[in-house]
mmCIF file of C-alpha atoms in Angstrom:
data_model
loop_
_atom_site.group_PDB
_atom_site.id
_atom_site.type_symbol
_atom_site.label_atom_id
_atom_site.label_comp_id
_atom_site.label_asym_id
_atom_site.label_seq_id
_atom_site.Cartn_x
_atom_site.Cartn_y
_atom_site.Cartn_z
ATOM 1 C CA UNK V 439 17.442 10.683 -37.607
ATOM 2 C CA UNK V 440 19.910 10.029 -34.825
ATOM 3 C CA UNK V 441 20.372 10.944 -31.676
ATOM 4 C CA UNK V 442 22.604 8.735 -29.309
ATOM 5 C CA UNK V 443 21.953 11.157 -26.630
ATOM 6 C CA UNK V 444 18.442 9.797 -26.585
ATOM 7 C CA UNK V 445 17.701 6.836 -28.487
ATOM 8 C CA UNK V 446 20.445 4.236 -29.044
ATOM 9 C CA UNK V 447 21.572 3.138 -32.127
ATOM 10 C CA UNK V 448 19.645 0.454 -34.219
ATOM 11 C CA UNK V 449 16.588 2.319 -32.521
ATOM 12 C CA UNK V 450 13.020 2.863 -34.693
ATOM 13 C CA UNK V 451 13.172 5.493 -36.723
ATOM 14 C CA UNK V 452 10.134 7.879 -36.888
ATOM 15 C CA UNK V 453 6.492 6.304 -38.176
ATOM 16 C CA UNK V 454 3.463 7.563 -39.558
ATOM 17 C CA UNK V 455 0.151 7.257 -38.592
ATOM 18 C CA UNK V 456 -1.503 3.532 -39.542
ATOM 19 C CA UNK V 457 -3.690 5.321 -42.120
ATOM 20 C CA UNK V 458 -6.410 2.426 -41.946
ATOM 21 C CA UNK V 459 -6.623 3.785 -37.506
ATOM 22 C CA UNK V 460 -8.977 6.561 -37.168
ATOM 23 C CA UNK V 461 -8.724 7.824 -33.097
ATOM 24 C CA UNK V 462 -11.918 8.080 -31.373
ATOM 25 C CA UNK V 463 -10.809 11.213 -29.309
ATOM 26 C CA UNK V 464 -10.116 14.400 -29.726
ATOM 27 C CA UNK V 465 -7.678 16.920 -30.345
ATOM 28 C CA UNK V 466 -8.291 19.788 -27.976
ATOM 29 C CA UNK V 467 -6.398 23.022 -26.520
ATOM 30 C CA UNK V 468 -5.150 23.912 -23.486
ATOM 31 C CA UNK V 469 -4.150 27.588 -24.207
ATOM 32 C CA UNK V 470 -1.450 26.905 -25.762
ATOM 33 C CA UNK V 471 -1.288 23.455 -25.288
ATOM 34 C CA UNK V 472 -2.356 20.655 -27.577
ATOM 35 C CA UNK V 473 -3.975 17.622 -25.951
ATOM 36 C CA UNK V 474 -5.000 14.744 -27.076
ATOM 37 C CA UNK V 475 -8.579 13.471 -25.090
ATOM 38 C CA UNK V 476 -10.230 10.354 -25.232
ATOM 39 C CA UNK V 477 -11.834 8.588 -22.676
ATOM 40 C CA UNK V 478 -14.714 9.133 -20.142
ATOM 41 C CA UNK V 479 -13.857 11.864 -17.049
ATOM 42 C CA UNK V 480 -13.712 9.719 -13.867
ATOM 43 C CA UNK V 481 -11.909 9.279 -10.707
ATOM 44 C CA UNK V 482 -9.258 7.824 -12.619
ATOM 45 C CA UNK V 483 -7.142 9.578 -14.796
ATOM 46 C CA UNK V 484 -3.607 8.914 -17.317
ATOM 47 C CA UNK V 485 -1.228 11.500 -18.370
ATOM 48 C CA UNK V 486 0.364 10.544 -21.325
ATOM 49 C CA UNK V 487 3.556 12.170 -22.319
ATOM 50 C CA UNK V 488 5.130 11.476 -26.068
ATOM 51 C CA UNK V 489 8.590 10.504 -27.300
ATOM 52 C CA UNK V 490 10.412 12.747 -29.176
ATOM 53 C CA UNK V 491 8.861 12.651 -32.410
ATOM 54 C CA UNK V 492 5.720 14.381 -30.664
ATOM 55 C CA UNK V 493 1.827 13.406 -30.651
ATOM 56 C CA UNK V 494 0.986 14.099 -34.447
ATOM 57 C CA UNK V 495 2.958 11.842 -36.654
ATOM 58 C CA UNK V 496 4.063 9.067 -34.381
ATOM 59 C CA UNK V 497 3.004 5.743 -35.042
ATOM 60 C CA UNK V 498 0.124 4.393 -32.102
ATOM 61 C CA UNK V 499 0.755 7.036 -30.016
ATOM 62 C CA UNK V 500 -3.598 7.847 -30.129
ATOM 63 C CA UNK V 501 -3.899 4.666 -30.818
ATOM 64 C CA UNK V 502 -2.635 3.647 -27.896
ATOM 65 C CA UNK V 503 -4.680 5.947 -25.786
ATOM 66 C CA UNK V 504 -7.771 4.369 -26.991
ATOM 67 C CA UNK V 505 -6.834 0.839 -25.432
ATOM 68 C CA UNK V 506 -5.997 2.972 -22.077
ATOM 69 C CA UNK V 507 -10.008 4.598 -22.414
ATOM 70 C CA UNK V 508 -10.888 1.205 -23.298
ATOM 71 C CA UNK V 509 -10.217 -0.256 -19.905
ATOM 72 C CA UNK V 510 -12.281 2.948 -18.041
ATOM 73 C CA UNK V 511 -8.942 5.120 -17.915
ATOM 74 C CA UNK V 512 -9.951 9.102 -18.776
ATOM 75 C CA UNK V 513 -6.535 9.917 -21.266
ATOM 76 C CA UNK V 514 -4.813 13.144 -21.327
ATOM 77 C CA UNK V 515 -1.473 12.925 -23.412
ATOM 78 C CA UNK V 516 -0.064 16.019 -24.159
ATOM 79 C CA UNK V 517 2.136 17.964 -26.548
ATOM 80 C CA UNK V 518 5.224 19.626 -24.983
ATOM 81 C CA UNK V 519 6.577 20.273 -28.930
ATOM 82 C CA UNK V 520 4.040 22.389 -29.470
ATOM 83 C CA UNK V 521 3.299 19.552 -32.575
ATOM 84 C CA UNK V 522 7.465 20.196 -33.034
ATOM 85 C CA UNK V 523 9.083 17.431 -33.802
ATOM 86 C CA UNK V 524 12.771 15.475 -33.331
ATOM 87 C CA UNK V 525 12.515 14.057 -36.902
ATOM 88 C CA UNK V 526 14.796 16.397 -39.056
ATOM 89 C CA UNK V 527 16.507 18.119 -36.902
ATOM 90 C CA UNK V 528 20.433 18.059 -37.395
ATOM 91 C CA UNK V 529 21.233 19.287 -34.195
ATOM 92 C CA UNK V 530 19.243 17.287 -31.352
ATOM 93 C CA UNK V 531 20.915 18.217 -28.479
ATOM 94 C CA UNK V 532 20.016 22.007 -29.119
ATOM 95 C CA UNK V 533 16.253 20.919 -30.052
ATOM 96 C CA UNK V 534 15.854 19.017 -27.403
ATOM 97 C CA UNK V 535 16.940 21.685 -24.269
ATOM 98 C CA UNK V 536 14.842 23.735 -26.143
ATOM 99 C CA UNK V 537 11.751 22.206 -23.762
ATOM 100 C CA UNK V 538 13.050 22.164 -20.276
ATOM 101 C CA UNK V 539 11.250 20.535 -17.083
ATOM 102 C CA UNK V 540 11.710 23.968 -14.860
ATOM 103 C CA UNK V 541 9.779 26.177 -17.333
ATOM 104 C CA UNK V 542 7.884 24.937 -19.299
ATOM 105 C CA UNK V 543 6.958 21.095 -19.235
ATOM 106 C CA UNK V 544 6.753 20.988 -15.430
ATOM 107 C CA UNK V 545 3.955 24.058 -16.762
ATOM 108 C CA UNK V 546 1.684 21.369 -18.962
ATOM 109 C CA UNK V 547 1.648 18.988 -16.912
ATOM 110 C CA UNK V 548 0.958 20.936 -13.964
ATOM 111 C CA UNK V 549 -1.956 22.105 -15.899
ATOM 112 C CA UNK V 550 -3.323 18.372 -17.786
ATOM 113 C CA UNK V 551 -2.951 18.127 -14.213
ATOM 114 C CA UNK V 552 -5.388 20.229 -13.297
ATOM 115 C CA UNK V 553 -7.376 19.785 -16.368
ATOM 116 C CA UNK V 554 -8.329 15.931 -15.242
ATOM 117 C CA UNK V 555 -9.143 16.535 -11.671
ATOM 118 C CA UNK V 556 -10.997 19.474 -12.828
ATOM 119 C CA UNK V 557 -13.385 16.546 -14.538
ATOM 120 C CA UNK V 558 -12.912 14.608 -11.534
ATOM 121 C CA UNK V 559 -10.217 12.511 -11.162
ATOM 122 C CA UNK V 560 -8.691 11.539 -7.959
ATOM 123 C CA UNK V 561 -6.324 9.238 -8.651
ATOM 124 C CA UNK V 562 -4.072 9.876 -11.727
ATOM 125 C CA UNK V 563 -1.482 7.713 -13.211
ATOM 126 C CA UNK V 564 1.145 8.302 -15.935
ATOM 127 C CA UNK V 565 3.128 6.419 -19.071
ATOM 128 C CA UNK V 566 5.583 8.210 -21.120
ATOM 129 C CA UNK V 567 7.492 6.702 -24.021
ATOM 130 C CA UNK V 568 11.168 7.435 -24.547
ATOM 131 C CA UNK V 569 11.480 11.265 -23.680
ATOM 132 C CA UNK V 570 8.404 10.785 -21.923
ATOM 133 C CA UNK V 571 9.443 8.351 -19.393
ATOM 134 C CA UNK V 572 12.223 11.668 -18.442
ATOM 135 C CA UNK V 573 9.467 13.727 -18.156
ATOM 136 C CA UNK V 574 6.964 11.963 -15.889
ATOM 137 C CA UNK V 575 10.010 10.946 -13.447
ATOM 138 C CA UNK V 576 11.204 14.252 -13.295
ATOM 139 C CA UNK V 577 7.453 15.376 -12.703
ATOM 140 C CA UNK V 578 7.266 12.391 -9.768
ATOM 141 C CA UNK V 579 10.412 13.218 -8.728
ATOM 142 C CA UNK V 580 9.934 17.157 -8.179
ATOM 143 C CA UNK V 581 6.011 16.537 -6.798
ATOM 144 C CA UNK V 582 3.639 15.855 -8.956
ATOM 145 C CA UNK V 583 1.072 13.176 -7.444
ATOM 146 C CA UNK V 584 1.079 10.518 -9.697
ATOM 147 C CA UNK V 585 0.140 7.622 -8.174
ATOM 148 C CA UNK V 586 2.003 5.476 -10.623
ATOM 149 C CA UNK V 587 3.901 5.636 -13.949
ATOM 150 C CA UNK V 588 4.557 3.120 -16.432
ATOM 151 C CA UNK V 589 7.334 3.817 -19.327
ATOM 152 C CA UNK V 590 8.508 2.033 -22.382
ATOM 153 C CA UNK V 591 11.670 2.469 -23.953
ATOM 154 C CA UNK V 592 13.312 5.113 -21.222
ATOM 155 C CA UNK V 593 15.805 7.781 -21.932
ATOM 156 C CA UNK V 594 15.989 8.890 -19.048
ATOM 157 C CA UNK V 595 19.741 10.089 -19.275
ATOM 158 C CA UNK V 596 18.166 13.259 -20.658
ATOM 159 C CA UNK V 597 18.280 14.397 -16.932
ATOM 160 C CA UNK V 598 22.213 15.308 -17.915
ATOM 161 C CA UNK V 599 21.523 17.412 -20.472
ATOM 162 C CA UNK V 600 19.514 19.481 -18.297
ATOM 163 C CA UNK V 601 22.653 19.390 -15.619
ATOM 164 C CA UNK V 602 20.978 17.034 -13.524
ATOM 165 C CA UNK V 603 21.482 13.565 -11.864
ATOM 166 C CA UNK V 604 20.039 10.636 -13.838
ATOM 167 C CA UNK V 605 20.401 8.442 -11.067
ATOM 168 C CA UNK V 606 19.887 11.175 -8.243
ATOM 169 C CA UNK V 607 16.312 11.835 -10.275
ATOM 170 C CA UNK V 608 15.340 8.661 -10.731
ATOM 171 C CA UNK V 609 15.940 7.417 -6.432
ATOM 172 C CA UNK V 610 13.163 10.641 -6.369
ATOM 173 C CA UNK V 611 10.867 9.227 -8.518
ATOM 174 C CA UNK V 612 7.768 9.286 -5.581
ATOM 175 C CA UNK V 613 5.982 6.444 -7.473
ATOM 176 C CA UNK V 614 5.247 2.797 -8.834
ATOM 177 C CA UNK V 615 7.420 2.994 -12.029
ATOM 178 C CA UNK V 616 7.612 -0.055 -14.436
ATOM 179 C CA UNK V 617 10.038 0.431 -17.090
ATOM 180 C CA UNK V 618 10.101 -1.921 -20.139
ATOM 181 C CA UNK V 619 13.316 -0.983 -21.767
ATOM 182 C CA UNK V 620 14.175 -2.776 -25.452
ATOM 183 C CA UNK V 621 17.141 -4.991 -25.188
ATOM 184 C CA UNK V 622 19.695 -2.342 -27.064
ATOM 185 C CA UNK V 623 18.821 0.389 -24.302
ATOM 186 C CA UNK V 624 21.303 0.606 -21.611
ATOM 187 C CA UNK V 625 22.169 -2.121 -18.911
ATOM 188 C CA UNK V 626 21.348 0.722 -16.139
ATOM 189 C CA UNK V 627 18.110 0.934 -17.323
ATOM 190 C CA UNK V 628 17.069 -3.668 -16.964
ATOM 191 C CA UNK V 629 17.104 -5.254 -14.052
ATOM 192 C CA UNK V 630 19.896 -5.363 -11.702
ATOM 193 C CA UNK V 631 21.057 -2.210 -13.023
ATOM 194 C CA UNK V 632 21.242 1.161 -10.506
ATOM 195 C CA UNK V 633 18.244 3.149 -12.354
ATOM 196 C CA UNK V 634 16.743 -0.348 -11.991
ATOM 197 C CA UNK V 635 17.427 -0.540 -8.318
ATOM 198 C CA UNK V 636 16.789 2.979 -7.513
ATOM 199 C CA UNK V 637 13.057 2.636 -8.916
ATOM 200 C CA UNK V 638 12.637 -1.178 -7.475
ATOM 201 C CA UNK V 639 13.387 0.650 -4.178
ATOM 202 C CA UNK V 640 10.435 3.028 -4.420
ATOM 203 C CA UNK V 641 8.113 0.349 -5.504
ATOM 204 C CA UNK V 642 8.935 -0.160 -9.460
ATOM 205 C CA UNK V 643 10.321 -2.564 -11.449
ATOM 206 C CA UNK V 644 12.059 -2.721 -15.004
ATOM 207 C CA UNK V 645 10.828 -5.680 -17.137
ATOM 208 C CA UNK V 646 13.373 -5.554 -20.108
ATOM 209 C CA UNK V 647 12.190 -7.173 -23.624
ATOM 210 C CA UNK V 648 15.732 -8.379 -25.003
ATOM 211 C CA UNK V 649 14.248 -8.749 -28.707
ATOM 212 C CA UNK V 650 13.203 -5.525 -29.036
ATOM 213 C CA UNK V 651 14.636 -1.704 -30.074
ATOM 214 C CA UNK V 652 14.165 1.387 -28.499
ATOM 215 C CA UNK V 653 10.882 2.144 -29.761
ATOM 216 C CA UNK V 654 8.808 -0.769 -29.999
ATOM 217 C CA UNK V 655 5.613 -0.305 -28.771
ATOM 218 C CA UNK V 656 4.790 2.848 -30.892
ATOM 219 C CA UNK V 657 7.496 2.916 -33.556
ATOM 220 C CA UNK V 658 8.202 -0.936 -34.243
ATOM 221 C CA UNK V 659 7.020 -2.638 -37.240
ATOM 222 C CA UNK V 660 3.806 -4.768 -35.908
ATOM 223 C CA UNK V 661 3.783 -6.651 -39.435
ATOM 224 C CA UNK V 662 6.670 -8.473 -37.777
ATOM 225 C CA UNK V 663 5.301 -11.524 -35.129
ATOM 226 C CA UNK V 664 7.876 -10.944 -32.869
ATOM 227 C CA UNK V 665 7.089 -7.024 -32.464
ATOM 228 C CA UNK V 666 3.427 -7.092 -32.424
ATOM 229 C CA UNK V 667 4.123 -10.048 -29.982
ATOM 230 C CA UNK V 668 6.107 -7.947 -28.051
ATOM 231 C CA UNK V 669 3.811 -5.098 -28.527
ATOM 232 C CA UNK V 670 1.067 -7.047 -26.943
ATOM 233 C CA UNK V 671 2.218 -8.050 -24.194
ATOM 234 C CA UNK V 672 3.726 -4.654 -23.050
ATOM 235 C CA UNK V 673 0.658 -3.044 -23.506
ATOM 236 C CA UNK V 674 -1.230 -5.998 -20.991
ATOM 237 C CA UNK V 675 1.735 -5.755 -18.618
ATOM 238 C CA UNK V 676 0.910 -1.368 -18.628
ATOM 239 C CA UNK V 677 -2.859 -2.057 -18.329
ATOM 240 C CA UNK V 678 -1.960 -4.543 -14.990
ATOM 241 C CA UNK V 679 0.362 -2.428 -13.254
ATOM 242 C CA UNK V 680 -2.256 0.521 -14.249
ATOM 243 C CA UNK V 681 -5.021 -1.578 -12.174
ATOM 244 C CA UNK V 682 -2.679 -2.547 -9.819
ATOM 245 C CA UNK V 683 -2.444 1.034 -8.512
ATOM 246 C CA UNK V 684 -4.600 3.356 -10.028
#
C-alpha cells in the first residue's frame, strides 16, 4: 500500500509478526482500547504507539516492547486503531483522518497514562513509530507529561492532514525527543533541518540512519546484515535515551 502522506516511497511494507517469536506480555483491554502490557509495574513506564499498520500484525512491535521491559520498564502499547490497519486501504487520507487526536487519540493516551500511574509509575516516557511519533509529539505538545520520547522514522507531517502546522507542533513538544529518521525520510527531520532544530531547542536530538528506509526498526528484513545492524543500533540508542531521562 502506498501512503505518501505518511511513508515516503520505497518504505518497508507491512510485515507479519515473526512466527518463531512468542511475546512475553499479555493482550488486555482498557474499556474499548486494546493494549499490550509487559514488564513489572514500577516507577518507570514507557507508553508505545504503533505505526499505521497497528499492533496486531506489524513486525517486531511486541518484541521491541519486551526488550524495553527487559531494561526494567513497565511497557504498555496502545492500539488506537482498534485492530484496524492501513494495509489494503485505497484512501489512506480518509482512513487515517478517522483517528483524530482530539476526541480519540488524546483520550486513549490519557487512559494509558492513568493506567500506568495507577500501577505506580511516576516517570513515564513514550516511543512511537511512523504515525506513532506524530501521536506522542502531539500529546507532549498539548500537555501530556511524558519525561522523554523516542521516534524512529517519524511521520510528524501528518499534523497537516488535521489542519495543524507540523513545525509549530514540534516546537511545542515539551520533552527531550530522540528522532531517528531513515535515509528516505524528509530532510527537515534530519540534522540541520527545521524540525530537527525545533526538537534540539527543547533538549532533543535527531540521529539519521542514512542506509535505512522508513519503517526499518519494526518492518525491516533483519536477515539483511545492514538492517540487523541498524535495528540493533537504534534500539540501543533508544534504551540509552530512556536511561538518561526516565
